[in-house]
PDB file of C-alpha atoms in Angstrom:
ATOM      1  CA  UNK Q1399     102.647  77.166 132.910  1.00 41.00           C
ATOM      2  CA  UNK Q1400     100.542  74.804 135.090  1.00 38.00           C
ATOM      3  CA  UNK Q1401      98.754  72.058 133.099  1.00 40.00           C
ATOM      4  CA  UNK Q1402      95.289  70.968 133.896  1.00 40.00           C
ATOM      5  CA  UNK Q1403      94.039  67.548 134.792  1.00 40.00           C
ATOM      6  CA  UNK Q1404      91.336  66.083 132.713  1.00 39.00           C
ATOM      7  CA  UNK Q1405      88.032  67.624 133.338  1.00 38.00           C
ATOM      8  CA  UNK Q1406      85.276  65.156 134.472  1.00 38.00           C
ATOM      9  CA  UNK Q1407      82.967  66.883 131.970  1.00 40.00           C
ATOM     10  CA  UNK Q1408      85.391  66.336 129.008  1.00 38.00           C
ATOM     11  CA  UNK Q1409      83.627  64.121 126.340  1.00 42.00           C
ATOM     12  CA  UNK Q1410      84.991  60.725 125.795  1.00 45.00           C
ATOM     13  CA  UNK Q1411      84.953  61.069 121.957  1.00 56.00           C
ATOM     14  CA  UNK Q1412      87.338  64.017 122.158  1.00 78.00           C
ATOM     15  CA  UNK Q1413      84.733  66.463 120.606  1.00 82.00           C
ATOM     16  CA  UNK Q1414      84.404  70.084 121.625  1.00 81.00           C
ATOM     17  CA  UNK Q1415      80.953  71.174 122.735  1.00 76.00           C
ATOM     18  CA  UNK Q1416      80.578  74.371 120.842  1.00 73.00           C
ATOM     19  CA  UNK Q1417      81.918  72.997 117.504  1.00 77.00           C
ATOM     20  CA  UNK Q1418      79.480  72.369 114.729  1.00 79.00           C
ATOM     21  CA  UNK Q1419      78.175  68.828 114.586  1.00 77.00           C
ATOM     22  CA  UNK Q1420      79.767  66.402 112.160  1.00 80.00           C
ATOM     23  CA  UNK Q1421      82.700  68.873 111.398  1.00 85.00           C
ATOM     24  CA  UNK Q1422      85.576  67.468 109.418  1.00 86.00           C
ATOM     25  CA  UNK Q1423      88.053  67.430 112.230  1.00 88.00           C
ATOM     26  CA  UNK Q1424      85.895  65.115 114.390  1.00 86.00           C
ATOM     27  CA  UNK Q1425      85.197  62.866 111.412  1.00 86.00           C
ATOM     28  CA  UNK Q1426      88.337  62.581 109.628  1.00 86.00           C
ATOM     29  CA  UNK Q1427      91.292  64.038 111.478  1.00 87.00           C
ATOM     30  CA  UNK Q1428      93.729  61.352 113.140  1.00 91.00           C
ATOM     31  CA  UNK Q1429      93.279  61.172 116.791  1.00 89.00           C
ATOM     32  CA  UNK Q1430      96.645  62.507 117.670  1.00 91.00           C
ATOM     33  CA  UNK Q1431      96.139  65.566 115.544  1.00 91.00           C
ATOM     34  CA  UNK Q1432      92.547  66.251 116.613  1.00 90.00           C
ATOM     35  CA  UNK Q1433      93.139  68.214 119.792  1.00 91.00           C
ATOM     36  CA  UNK Q1434      95.727  70.504 117.849  1.00 93.00           C
ATOM     37  CA  UNK Q1435      93.363  71.205 115.065  1.00 91.00           C
ATOM     38  CA  UNK Q1436      90.612  71.985 117.723  1.00 90.00           C
ATOM     39  CA  UNK Q1437      93.100  74.555 119.307  1.00 91.00           C
ATOM     40  CA  UNK Q1438      93.344  76.122 116.024  1.00 93.00           C
ATOM     41  CA  UNK Q1439      89.453  76.133 115.585  1.00 91.00           C
ATOM     42  CA  UNK Q1440      89.891  74.096 112.258  1.00 89.00           C
ATOM     43  CA  UNK Q1441      86.482  72.572 113.184  1.00 87.00           C
ATOM     44  CA  UNK Q1442      84.796  75.879 112.822  1.00 88.00           C
ATOM     45  CA  UNK Q1443      86.094  77.926 109.764  1.00 90.00           C
ATOM     46  CA  UNK Q1444      83.912  81.047 110.503  1.00 93.00           C
ATOM     47  CA  UNK Q1445      86.867  82.686 112.242  1.00 93.00           C
ATOM     48  CA  UNK Q1446      89.206  82.182 109.359  1.00 95.00           C
ATOM     49  CA  UNK Q1447      86.748  83.847 107.019  1.00 97.00           C
ATOM     50  CA  UNK Q1448      86.388  86.768 109.328  1.00 97.00           C
ATOM     51  CA  UNK Q1449      90.107  87.269 109.392  1.00 97.00           C
ATOM     52  CA  UNK Q1450      90.517  86.714 105.688  1.00 97.00           C
ATOM     53  CA  UNK Q1451      87.829  88.938 104.264  1.00 98.00           C
ATOM     54  CA  UNK Q1452      89.283  92.187 105.287  1.00 98.00           C
ATOM     55  CA  UNK Q1453      92.497  91.111 103.616  1.00 98.00           C
ATOM     56  CA  UNK Q1454      90.634  90.437 100.334  1.00 98.00           C
ATOM     57  CA  UNK Q1455      88.769  93.722 100.667  1.00 98.00           C
ATOM     58  CA  UNK Q1456      92.297  95.563 101.068  1.00 98.00           C
ATOM     59  CA  UNK Q1457      93.561  93.808  97.984  1.00 98.00           C
ATOM     60  CA  UNK Q1458      90.386  94.602  95.863  1.00 97.00           C
ATOM     61  CA  UNK Q1459      90.451  98.283  96.784  1.00 98.00           C
ATOM     62  CA  UNK Q1460      94.244  98.625  96.328  1.00 97.00           C
ATOM     63  CA  UNK Q1461      93.766  97.380  92.723  1.00 97.00           C
ATOM     64  CA  UNK Q1462      90.953  99.848  92.229  1.00 97.00           C
ATOM     65  CA  UNK Q1463      93.057 102.579  93.601  1.00 97.00           C
ATOM     66  CA  UNK Q1464      96.034 102.198  91.197  1.00 93.00           C
ATOM     67  CA  UNK Q1465      94.276 100.290  88.397  1.00 92.00           C
ATOM     68  CA  UNK Q1466      97.583  98.056  88.116  1.00 91.00           C
ATOM     69  CA  UNK Q1467      96.480  94.397  88.641  1.00 93.00           C
ATOM     70  CA  UNK Q1468      99.480  92.086  88.263  1.00 93.00           C
ATOM     71  CA  UNK Q1469     100.313  88.361  88.597  1.00 95.00           C
ATOM     72  CA  UNK Q1470     101.818  88.932  92.018  1.00 95.00           C
ATOM     73  CA  UNK Q1471      98.239  89.812  93.298  1.00 96.00           C
ATOM     74  CA  UNK Q1472      97.305  86.147  92.767  1.00 97.00           C
ATOM     75  CA  UNK Q1473      99.898  85.059  95.055  1.00 97.00           C
ATOM     76  CA  UNK Q1474      98.885  87.832  97.565  1.00 97.00           C
ATOM     77  CA  UNK Q1475      95.363  86.492  97.260  1.00 97.00           C
ATOM     78  CA  UNK Q1476      96.264  82.892  97.811  1.00 97.00           C
ATOM     79  CA  UNK Q1477      98.765  83.739 100.535  1.00 97.00           C
ATOM     80  CA  UNK Q1478      96.129  85.673 102.538  1.00 96.00           C
ATOM     81  CA  UNK Q1479      94.009  82.454 102.631  1.00 96.00           C
ATOM     82  CA  UNK Q1480      96.916  80.297 103.919  1.00 97.00           C
ATOM     83  CA  UNK Q1481      98.156  82.979 106.250  1.00 96.00           C
ATOM     84  CA  UNK Q1482      94.681  83.762 107.637  1.00 96.00           C
ATOM     85  CA  UNK Q1483      94.231  80.006 108.467  1.00 96.00           C
ATOM     86  CA  UNK Q1484      97.594  79.835 110.239  1.00 96.00           C
ATOM     87  CA  UNK Q1485      97.346  83.097 112.169  1.00 95.00           C
ATOM     88  CA  UNK Q1486      93.751  82.482 113.364  1.00 95.00           C
ATOM     89  CA  UNK Q1487      94.956  79.070 114.391  1.00 95.00           C
ATOM     90  CA  UNK Q1488      97.933  80.703 116.256  1.00 95.00           C
ATOM     91  CA  UNK Q1489      95.693  83.436 117.856  1.00 94.00           C
ATOM     92  CA  UNK Q1490      93.089  80.797 119.021  1.00 93.00           C
ATOM     93  CA  UNK Q1491      95.754  78.548 120.494  1.00 94.00           C
ATOM     94  CA  UNK Q1492      97.275  81.693 122.281  1.00 94.00           C
ATOM     95  CA  UNK Q1493      93.684  82.630 123.448  1.00 90.00           C
ATOM     96  CA  UNK Q1494      93.137  78.994 124.957  1.00 90.00           C
ATOM     97  CA  UNK Q1495      96.478  79.121 126.629  1.00 93.00           C
ATOM     98  CA  UNK Q1496      95.800  82.338 128.354  1.00 91.00           C
ATOM     99  CA  UNK Q1497      92.171  81.667 128.997  1.00 85.00           C
ATOM    100  CA  UNK Q1498      92.391  78.018 130.302  1.00 87.00           C
ATOM    101  CA  UNK Q1499      91.375  78.820 133.907  1.00 84.00           C
ATOM    102  CA  UNK Q1500      88.444  80.827 132.592  1.00 79.00           C
ATOM    103  CA  UNK Q1501      87.444  78.070 129.975  1.00 77.00           C
ATOM    104  CA  UNK Q1502      87.345  75.437 132.597  1.00 80.00           C
ATOM    105  CA  UNK Q1503      84.492  77.356 134.421  1.00 81.00           C
ATOM    106  CA  UNK Q1504      82.418  77.967 131.379  1.00 76.00           C
ATOM    107  CA  UNK Q1505      80.090  75.148 130.166  1.00 73.00           C
ATOM    108  CA  UNK Q1506      80.599  76.128 126.457  1.00 76.00           C
ATOM    109  CA  UNK Q1507      84.387  75.853 126.549  1.00 80.00           C
ATOM    110  CA  UNK Q1508      85.406  73.332 129.273  1.00 83.00           C
ATOM    111  CA  UNK Q1509      85.597  70.601 126.785  1.00 84.00           C
ATOM    112  CA  UNK Q1510      88.249  72.362 124.735  1.00 87.00           C
ATOM    113  CA  UNK Q1511      91.642  70.565 124.584  1.00 87.00           C
ATOM    114  CA  UNK Q1512      93.567  72.384 127.406  1.00 89.00           C
ATOM    115  CA  UNK Q1513      90.824  72.563 130.089  1.00 89.00           C
ATOM    116  CA  UNK Q1514      89.727  68.921 129.198  1.00 86.00           C
ATOM    117  CA  UNK Q1515      93.369  67.833 129.753  1.00 88.00           C
ATOM    118  CA  UNK Q1516      93.910  66.496 126.305  1.00 91.00           C
ATOM    119  CA  UNK Q1517      96.710  68.990 125.669  1.00 90.00           C
ATOM    120  CA  UNK Q1518      98.985  70.535 128.027  1.00 93.00           C
ATOM    121  CA  UNK Q1519      99.726  74.334 127.946  1.00 92.00           C
ATOM    122  CA  UNK Q1520     103.344  73.629 126.978  1.00 95.00           C
ATOM    123  CA  UNK Q1521     102.359  71.520 124.045  1.00 95.00           C
ATOM    124  CA  UNK Q1522      99.815  74.164 122.933  1.00 94.00           C
ATOM    125  CA  UNK Q1523     102.615  76.722 123.046  1.00 95.00           C
ATOM    126  CA  UNK Q1524     104.906  74.792 120.797  1.00 96.00           C
ATOM    127  CA  UNK Q1525     101.928  74.226 118.355  1.00 95.00           C
ATOM    128  CA  UNK Q1526     101.336  78.087 118.393  1.00 96.00           C
ATOM    129  CA  UNK Q1527     104.964  78.778 117.378  1.00 96.00           C
ATOM    130  CA  UNK Q1528     104.808  76.194 114.567  1.00 96.00           C
ATOM    131  CA  UNK Q1529     101.831  77.993 113.037  1.00 96.00           C
ATOM    132  CA  UNK Q1530     103.403  81.378 113.426  1.00 96.00           C
ATOM    133  CA  UNK Q1531     106.575  80.168 111.810  1.00 97.00           C
ATOM    134  CA  UNK Q1532     104.682  78.784 108.854  1.00 97.00           C
ATOM    135  CA  UNK Q1533     102.707  82.124 108.557  1.00 96.00           C
ATOM    136  CA  UNK Q1534     105.876  84.008 108.653  1.00 97.00           C
ATOM    137  CA  UNK Q1535     107.304  82.070 105.659  1.00 97.00           C
ATOM    138  CA  UNK Q1536     104.337  83.400 103.746  1.00 97.00           C
ATOM    139  CA  UNK Q1537     104.695  86.970 105.028  1.00 97.00           C
ATOM    140  CA  UNK Q1538     108.325  87.167 104.102  1.00 97.00           C
ATOM    141  CA  UNK Q1539     107.429  86.752 100.313  1.00 97.00           C
ATOM    142  CA  UNK Q1540     105.713  90.275 100.567  1.00 96.00           C
ATOM    143  CA  UNK Q1541     107.444  93.568 100.267  1.00 96.00           C
ATOM    144  CA  UNK Q1542     109.343  95.114 103.169  1.00 96.00           C
ATOM    145  CA  UNK Q1543     106.629  97.536 104.252  1.00 97.00           C
ATOM    146  CA  UNK Q1544     104.074  94.665 104.453  1.00 97.00           C
ATOM    147  CA  UNK Q1545     106.361  92.480 106.388  1.00 97.00           C
ATOM    148  CA  UNK Q1546     106.912  95.292 109.027  1.00 97.00           C
ATOM    149  CA  UNK Q1547     103.197  95.634 109.409  1.00 96.00           C
ATOM    150  CA  UNK Q1548     102.887  91.774 109.660  1.00 96.00           C
ATOM    151  CA  UNK Q1549     105.444  91.817 112.546  1.00 96.00           C
ATOM    152  CA  UNK Q1550     103.560  94.539 114.234  1.00 96.00           C
ATOM    153  CA  UNK Q1551     100.270  92.709 114.105  1.00 94.00           C
ATOM    154  CA  UNK Q1552     101.554  90.348 116.675  1.00 94.00           C
ATOM    155  CA  UNK Q1553     101.175  93.110 119.326  1.00 95.00           C
ATOM    156  CA  UNK Q1554      97.347  93.236 119.270  1.00 94.00           C
ATOM    157  CA  UNK Q1555      97.209  89.419 119.019  1.00 93.00           C
ATOM    158  CA  UNK Q1556      99.313  89.050 122.136  1.00 93.00           C
ATOM    159  CA  UNK Q1557      97.208  91.756 123.969  1.00 93.00           C
ATOM    160  CA  UNK Q1558      93.735  90.619 122.887  1.00 91.00           C
ATOM    161  CA  UNK Q1559      93.196  87.631 125.317  1.00 89.00           C
ATOM    162  CA  UNK Q1560      93.906  89.744 128.292  1.00 92.00           C
ATOM    163  CA  UNK Q1561      91.700  92.717 127.237  1.00 91.00           C
ATOM    164  CA  UNK Q1562      88.592  91.072 128.820  1.00 88.00           C
ATOM    165  CA  UNK Q1563      90.259  91.394 132.156  1.00 89.00           C
ATOM    166  CA  UNK Q1564      90.695  95.246 132.147  1.00 90.00           C
ATOM    167  CA  UNK Q1565      88.215  96.680 129.704  1.00 95.00           C
ATOM    168  CA  UNK Q1566      84.391  96.365 128.917  1.00 95.00           C
ATOM    169  CA  UNK Q1567      85.561  96.773 125.207  1.00 96.00           C
ATOM    170  CA  UNK Q1568      87.655  93.691 124.467  1.00 95.00           C
ATOM    171  CA  UNK Q1569      85.909  93.532 121.019  1.00 96.00           C
ATOM    172  CA  UNK Q1570      87.851  96.673 120.106  1.00 96.00           C
ATOM    173  CA  UNK Q1571      91.142  94.809 120.642  1.00 95.00           C
ATOM    174  CA  UNK Q1572      89.787  91.850 118.584  1.00 96.00           C
ATOM    175  CA  UNK Q1573      88.780  94.296 115.813  1.00 97.00           C
ATOM    176  CA  UNK Q1574      92.255  95.771 115.812  1.00 97.00           C
ATOM    177  CA  UNK Q1575      93.840  92.348 115.379  1.00 95.00           C
ATOM    178  CA  UNK Q1576      91.397  90.749 113.081  1.00 95.00           C
ATOM    179  CA  UNK Q1577      91.258  93.555 110.445  1.00 97.00           C
ATOM    180  CA  UNK Q1578      94.960  94.201 110.330  1.00 97.00           C
ATOM    181  CA  UNK Q1579      95.058  92.326 107.003  1.00 96.00           C
ATOM    182  CA  UNK Q1580      93.360  95.256 105.417  1.00 97.00           C
ATOM    183  CA  UNK Q1581      96.315  97.356 106.107  1.00 98.00           C
ATOM    184  CA  UNK Q1582      98.961  94.751 105.342  1.00 97.00           C
ATOM    185  CA  UNK Q1583      97.402  93.588 101.997  1.00 98.00           C
ATOM    186  CA  UNK Q1584      96.845  97.194 100.760  1.00 98.00           C
ATOM    187  CA  UNK Q1585     100.680  97.720 101.494  1.00 98.00           C
ATOM    188  CA  UNK Q1586     101.714  94.405 100.004  1.00 97.00           C
ATOM    189  CA  UNK Q1587     100.075  95.664  96.680  1.00 97.00           C
ATOM    190  CA  UNK Q1588     100.853  99.335  96.674  1.00 96.00           C
ATOM    191  CA  UNK Q1589     104.019  99.523  98.701  1.00 95.00           C
ATOM    192  CA  UNK Q1590     102.793 101.919 101.346  1.00 95.00           C
ATOM    193  CA  UNK Q1591      99.758 102.659 103.542  1.00 95.00           C
ATOM    194  CA  UNK Q1592      97.079 104.956 102.319  1.00 95.00           C
ATOM    195  CA  UNK Q1593      94.029 106.713 103.602  1.00 97.00           C
ATOM    196  CA  UNK Q1594      91.476 104.268 101.959  1.00 97.00           C
ATOM    197  CA  UNK Q1595      93.244 101.423 103.803  1.00 98.00           C
ATOM    198  CA  UNK Q1596      92.927 103.200 107.116  1.00 98.00           C
ATOM    199  CA  UNK Q1597      89.234 103.902 106.551  1.00 98.00           C
ATOM    200  CA  UNK Q1598      88.670 100.324 105.470  1.00 98.00           C
ATOM    201  CA  UNK Q1599      90.412  99.122 108.708  1.00 98.00           C
ATOM    202  CA  UNK Q1600      88.104 101.372 110.707  1.00 98.00           C
ATOM    203  CA  UNK Q1601      85.155  99.863 108.943  1.00 98.00           C
ATOM    204  CA  UNK Q1602      86.293  96.361 109.880  1.00 98.00           C
ATOM    205  CA  UNK Q1603      86.743  97.249 113.444  1.00 98.00           C
ATOM    206  CA  UNK Q1604      83.169  98.405 113.529  1.00 98.00           C
ATOM    207  CA  UNK Q1605      81.975  95.352 111.943  1.00 98.00           C
ATOM    208  CA  UNK Q1606      84.001  93.180 114.455  1.00 98.00           C
ATOM    209  CA  UNK Q1607      82.257  95.091 117.217  1.00 98.00           C
ATOM    210  CA  UNK Q1608      78.913  94.203 115.537  1.00 98.00           C
ATOM    211  CA  UNK Q1609      79.432  90.416 115.128  1.00 97.00           C
ATOM    212  CA  UNK Q1610      81.554  89.736 118.226  1.00 96.00           C
ATOM    213  CA  UNK Q1611      79.025  91.492 120.507  1.00 97.00           C
ATOM    214  CA  UNK Q1612      76.596  89.046 119.075  1.00 97.00           C
ATOM    215  CA  UNK Q1613      78.911  86.182 119.655  1.00 94.00           C
ATOM    216  CA  UNK Q1614      79.568  87.254 123.297  1.00 93.00           C
ATOM    217  CA  UNK Q1615      75.916  87.124 124.183  1.00 94.00           C
ATOM    218  CA  UNK Q1616      76.239  83.306 124.462  1.00 90.00           C
ATOM    219  CA  UNK Q1617      78.252  83.611 127.644  1.00 82.00           C
ATOM    220  CA  UNK Q1618      76.996  86.681 129.494  1.00 86.00           C
ATOM    221  CA  UNK Q1619      75.805  84.492 132.475  1.00 83.00           C
ATOM    222  CA  UNK Q1620      79.088  82.626 132.827  1.00 77.00           C
ATOM    223  CA  UNK Q1621      81.095  85.710 132.129  1.00 81.00           C
ATOM    224  CA  UNK Q1622      79.416  87.615 135.016  1.00 86.00           C
ATOM    225  CA  UNK Q1623      80.072  84.745 137.416  1.00 79.00           C
ATOM    226  CA  UNK Q1624      83.729  84.646 136.638  1.00 83.00           C
ATOM    227  CA  UNK Q1625      84.316  88.300 136.103  1.00 84.00           C
ATOM    228  CA  UNK Q1626      84.980  88.428 132.395  1.00 86.00           C
ATOM    229  CA  UNK Q1627      84.111  91.843 130.697  1.00 92.00           C
ATOM    230  CA  UNK Q1628      82.493  92.253 127.254  1.00 94.00           C
ATOM    231  CA  UNK Q1629      80.431  94.610 125.155  1.00 95.00           C
ATOM    232  CA  UNK Q1630      77.628  92.132 125.491  1.00 94.00           C
ATOM    233  CA  UNK Q1631      77.574  92.405 129.200  1.00 94.00           C
ATOM    234  CA  UNK Q1632      78.130  96.265 128.999  1.00 95.00           C
ATOM    235  CA  UNK Q1633      75.261  96.865 126.591  1.00 95.00           C
ATOM    236  CA  UNK Q1634      72.835  94.383 128.026  1.00 94.00           C
ATOM    237  CA  UNK Q1635      69.260  95.203 126.812  1.00 94.00           C
ATOM    238  CA  UNK Q1636      70.503  98.166 124.835  1.00 96.00           C
ATOM    239  CA  UNK Q1637      72.491  95.879 122.480  1.00 96.00           C
ATOM    240  CA  UNK Q1638      70.390  96.409 119.493  1.00 96.00           C
ATOM    241  CA  UNK Q1639      70.810 100.256 119.705  1.00 97.00           C
ATOM    242  CA  UNK Q1640      74.668  99.750 119.774  1.00 98.00           C
ATOM    243  CA  UNK Q1641      74.655  97.375 116.984  1.00 98.00           C
ATOM    244  CA  UNK Q1642      72.890  99.778 114.784  1.00 98.00           C
ATOM    245  CA  UNK Q1643      75.629 102.450 115.489  1.00 98.00           C
ATOM    246  CA  UNK Q1644      78.292  99.870 114.620  1.00 98.00           C
ATOM    247  CA  UNK Q1645      76.285  99.003 111.411  1.00 98.00           C
ATOM    248  CA  UNK Q1646      76.256 102.680 110.494  1.00 98.00           C
ATOM    249  CA  UNK Q1647      79.990 103.086 111.199  1.00 98.00           C
ATOM    250  CA  UNK Q1648      80.822 100.008 109.120  1.00 98.00           C
ATOM    251  CA  UNK Q1649      78.850 101.321 106.028  1.00 98.00           C
ATOM    252  CA  UNK Q1650      79.981 104.872 106.377  1.00 98.00           C
ATOM    253  CA  UNK Q1651      83.700 104.095 106.805  1.00 98.00           C
ATOM    254  CA  UNK Q1652      83.685 101.502 104.129  1.00 98.00           C
ATOM    255  CA  UNK Q1653      81.877 103.895 101.709  1.00 98.00           C
ATOM    256  CA  UNK Q1654      84.470 106.638 102.435  1.00 98.00           C
ATOM    257  CA  UNK Q1655      87.207 103.937 101.729  1.00 98.00           C
ATOM    258  CA  UNK Q1656      85.768 103.192  98.344  1.00 98.00           C
ATOM    259  CA  UNK Q1657      85.370 106.838  97.342  1.00 97.00           C
ATOM    260  CA  UNK Q1658      89.210 107.624  98.390  1.00 97.00           C
ATOM    261  CA  UNK Q1659      90.269 104.478  96.605  1.00 97.00           C
ATOM    262  CA  UNK Q1660      88.265 105.208  93.428  1.00 96.00           C
ATOM    263  CA  UNK Q1661      88.926 108.903  92.922  1.00 94.00           C
ATOM    264  CA  UNK Q1662      92.427 108.934  91.646  1.00 89.00           C
ATOM    265  CA  UNK Q1663      92.113 106.563  88.690  1.00 90.00           C
ATOM    266  CA  UNK Q1664      88.753 104.576  88.720  1.00 91.00           C
ATOM    267  CA  UNK Q1665      85.837 105.352  86.462  1.00 93.00           C
ATOM    268  CA  UNK Q1666      82.568 106.711  87.910  1.00 95.00           C
ATOM    269  CA  UNK Q1667      80.927 103.430  86.963  1.00 97.00           C
ATOM    270  CA  UNK Q1668      83.575 101.548  88.996  1.00 96.00           C
ATOM    271  CA  UNK Q1669      82.919 103.774  91.901  1.00 96.00           C
ATOM    272  CA  UNK Q1670      79.220 103.361  91.791  1.00 97.00           C
ATOM    273  CA  UNK Q1671      79.531  99.518  91.626  1.00 97.00           C
ATOM    274  CA  UNK Q1672      82.050  99.412  94.510  1.00 97.00           C
ATOM    275  CA  UNK Q1673      79.927 101.704  96.618  1.00 98.00           C
ATOM    276  CA  UNK Q1674      77.107  99.171  96.350  1.00 98.00           C
ATOM    277  CA  UNK Q1675      79.187  96.820  98.387  1.00 98.00           C
ATOM    278  CA  UNK Q1676      78.971  98.674 101.760  1.00 98.00           C
ATOM    279  CA  UNK Q1677      75.307  99.514 100.954  1.00 98.00           C
ATOM    280  CA  UNK Q1678      74.374  95.857 100.500  1.00 98.00           C
ATOM    281  CA  UNK Q1679      76.374  94.834 103.451  1.00 98.00           C
ATOM    282  CA  UNK Q1680      74.516  97.305 105.538  1.00 98.00           C
ATOM    283  CA  UNK Q1681      71.170  95.684 104.609  1.00 98.00           C
ATOM    284  CA  UNK Q1682      72.511  92.188 105.600  1.00 98.00           C
ATOM    285  CA  UNK Q1683      73.534  93.563 108.885  1.00 98.00           C
ATOM    286  CA  UNK Q1684      70.092  95.148 109.307  1.00 98.00           C
ATOM    287  CA  UNK Q1685      68.584  91.752 108.502  1.00 97.00           C
ATOM    288  CA  UNK Q1686      70.564  90.179 111.320  1.00 97.00           C
ATOM    289  CA  UNK Q1687      69.194  92.796 113.677  1.00 96.00           C
ATOM    290  CA  UNK Q1688      65.656  91.897 112.838  1.00 96.00           C
ATOM    291  CA  UNK Q1689      66.336  88.379 114.077  1.00 94.00           C
ATOM    292  CA  UNK Q1690      68.306  89.458 117.177  1.00 95.00           C
ATOM    293  CA  UNK Q1691      67.388  87.858 120.551  1.00 94.00           C
ATOM    294  CA  UNK Q1692      70.125  88.215 123.102  1.00 94.00           C
ATOM    295  CA  UNK Q1693      68.483  85.736 125.354  1.00 93.00           C
ATOM    296  CA  UNK Q1694      68.649  82.858 122.922  1.00 93.00           C
ATOM    297  CA  UNK Q1695      72.425  81.698 122.666  1.00 90.00           C
ATOM    298  CA  UNK Q1696      71.615  79.319 119.895  1.00 90.00           C
ATOM    299  CA  UNK Q1697      70.244  82.205 117.692  1.00 94.00           C
ATOM    300  CA  UNK Q1698      73.240  84.390 118.696  1.00 93.00           C
ATOM    301  CA  UNK Q1699      75.598  81.835 117.303  1.00 92.00           C
ATOM    302  CA  UNK Q1700      73.513  81.337 114.165  1.00 93.00           C
ATOM    303  CA  UNK Q1701      73.728  85.219 113.516  1.00 96.00           C
ATOM    304  CA  UNK Q1702      77.380  85.267 114.220  1.00 96.00           C
ATOM    305  CA  UNK Q1703      78.132  82.605 111.672  1.00 94.00           C
ATOM    306  CA  UNK Q1704      76.198  84.350 108.838  1.00 96.00           C
ATOM    307  CA  UNK Q1705      78.740  87.027 109.036  1.00 97.00           C
ATOM    308  CA  UNK Q1706      80.863  85.190 106.573  1.00 97.00           C
ATOM    309  CA  UNK Q1707      78.196  86.026 104.015  1.00 97.00           C
ATOM    310  CA  UNK Q1708      78.077  89.666 105.324  1.00 98.00           C
ATOM    311  CA  UNK Q1709      81.579  90.148 104.721  1.00 97.00           C
ATOM    312  CA  UNK Q1710      81.558  88.412 101.300  1.00 98.00           C
ATOM    313  CA  UNK Q1711      78.936  90.772  99.927  1.00 98.00           C
ATOM    314  CA  UNK Q1712      81.215  93.936  99.642  1.00 98.00           C
ATOM    315  CA  UNK Q1713      83.986  91.780  98.198  1.00 98.00           C
ATOM    316  CA  UNK Q1714      81.697  90.692  95.249  1.00 98.00           C
ATOM    317  CA  UNK Q1715      80.987  94.304  94.436  1.00 98.00           C
ATOM    318  CA  UNK Q1716      84.602  95.324  94.832  1.00 98.00           C
ATOM    319  CA  UNK Q1717      85.731  92.587  92.370  1.00 96.00           C
ATOM    320  CA  UNK Q1718      82.858  93.579  89.975  1.00 97.00           C
ATOM    321  CA  UNK Q1719      84.032  97.201  89.997  1.00 96.00           C
ATOM    322  CA  UNK Q1720      87.511  96.078  88.810  1.00 95.00           C
ATOM    323  CA  UNK Q1721      85.686  94.918  85.651  1.00 93.00           C
ATOM    324  CA  UNK Q1722      83.648  98.098  85.181  1.00 82.00           C
TER     325      UNK Q1722
END
């Protein structure tokens, strides 16, 4: 791996241009740790939430499915939080290693640790493996089927950074990787995969296509110049029509997941309460569409970030259904 010399555009205070202002990493992290935390995107928690929420959806629907909550589920819940932070960090580190030449050519990303020269690609690779090993220690506390799924999840994680080089649909690969937790956590609770988990996984992929297309509109001009593909570039002025399709797919597939999860053992009231989750999530996504402006990068970033709330909405209803 070739290391990059410091970029003349790298900020002296070691901040990253597209990180939120006054984030905790810039304010409180030791200088030596700061670039590694920036590689892991610890300065912007939205990605961890987007990886974590499908895990918690899967756990809630698995409990709704078999009506058998147990103390082990509390560890699964907490372990998902730690694992999501670590694996999101490892995935982002891998993404920055593979994209370091592209990032050096994009105004929004050239201040990141590798293209700015504050971390070498070799150092980043070591940091990535540290995060993966720590995440593996959590994974190995689950059942054998869940462990196998966790190991398999590394395949889409490895492939995703390269997808933008060969397909206009890299967001599909991101969705495959980011929503894997719905399958893993369902299996961690029930011991095997089931149709509700697969339907929930499909809903998560559709949701990822929705929010990451919005996110990708920040970089369409730079991406066109350097030859990076994305659904944002592919859809162009037709983005809103495509986002509506992803909205409908998200709501429809999640609704089916709820029905299939609730039918064996849950009450009718529990099913109704759980079904309100995808319905309310759909309205929140529709609200985002009303504010869509693909020519305003700041607005696109704002809409992308509110998807933490979007994903939290069904979780609230799923949790309430367990008490119905």
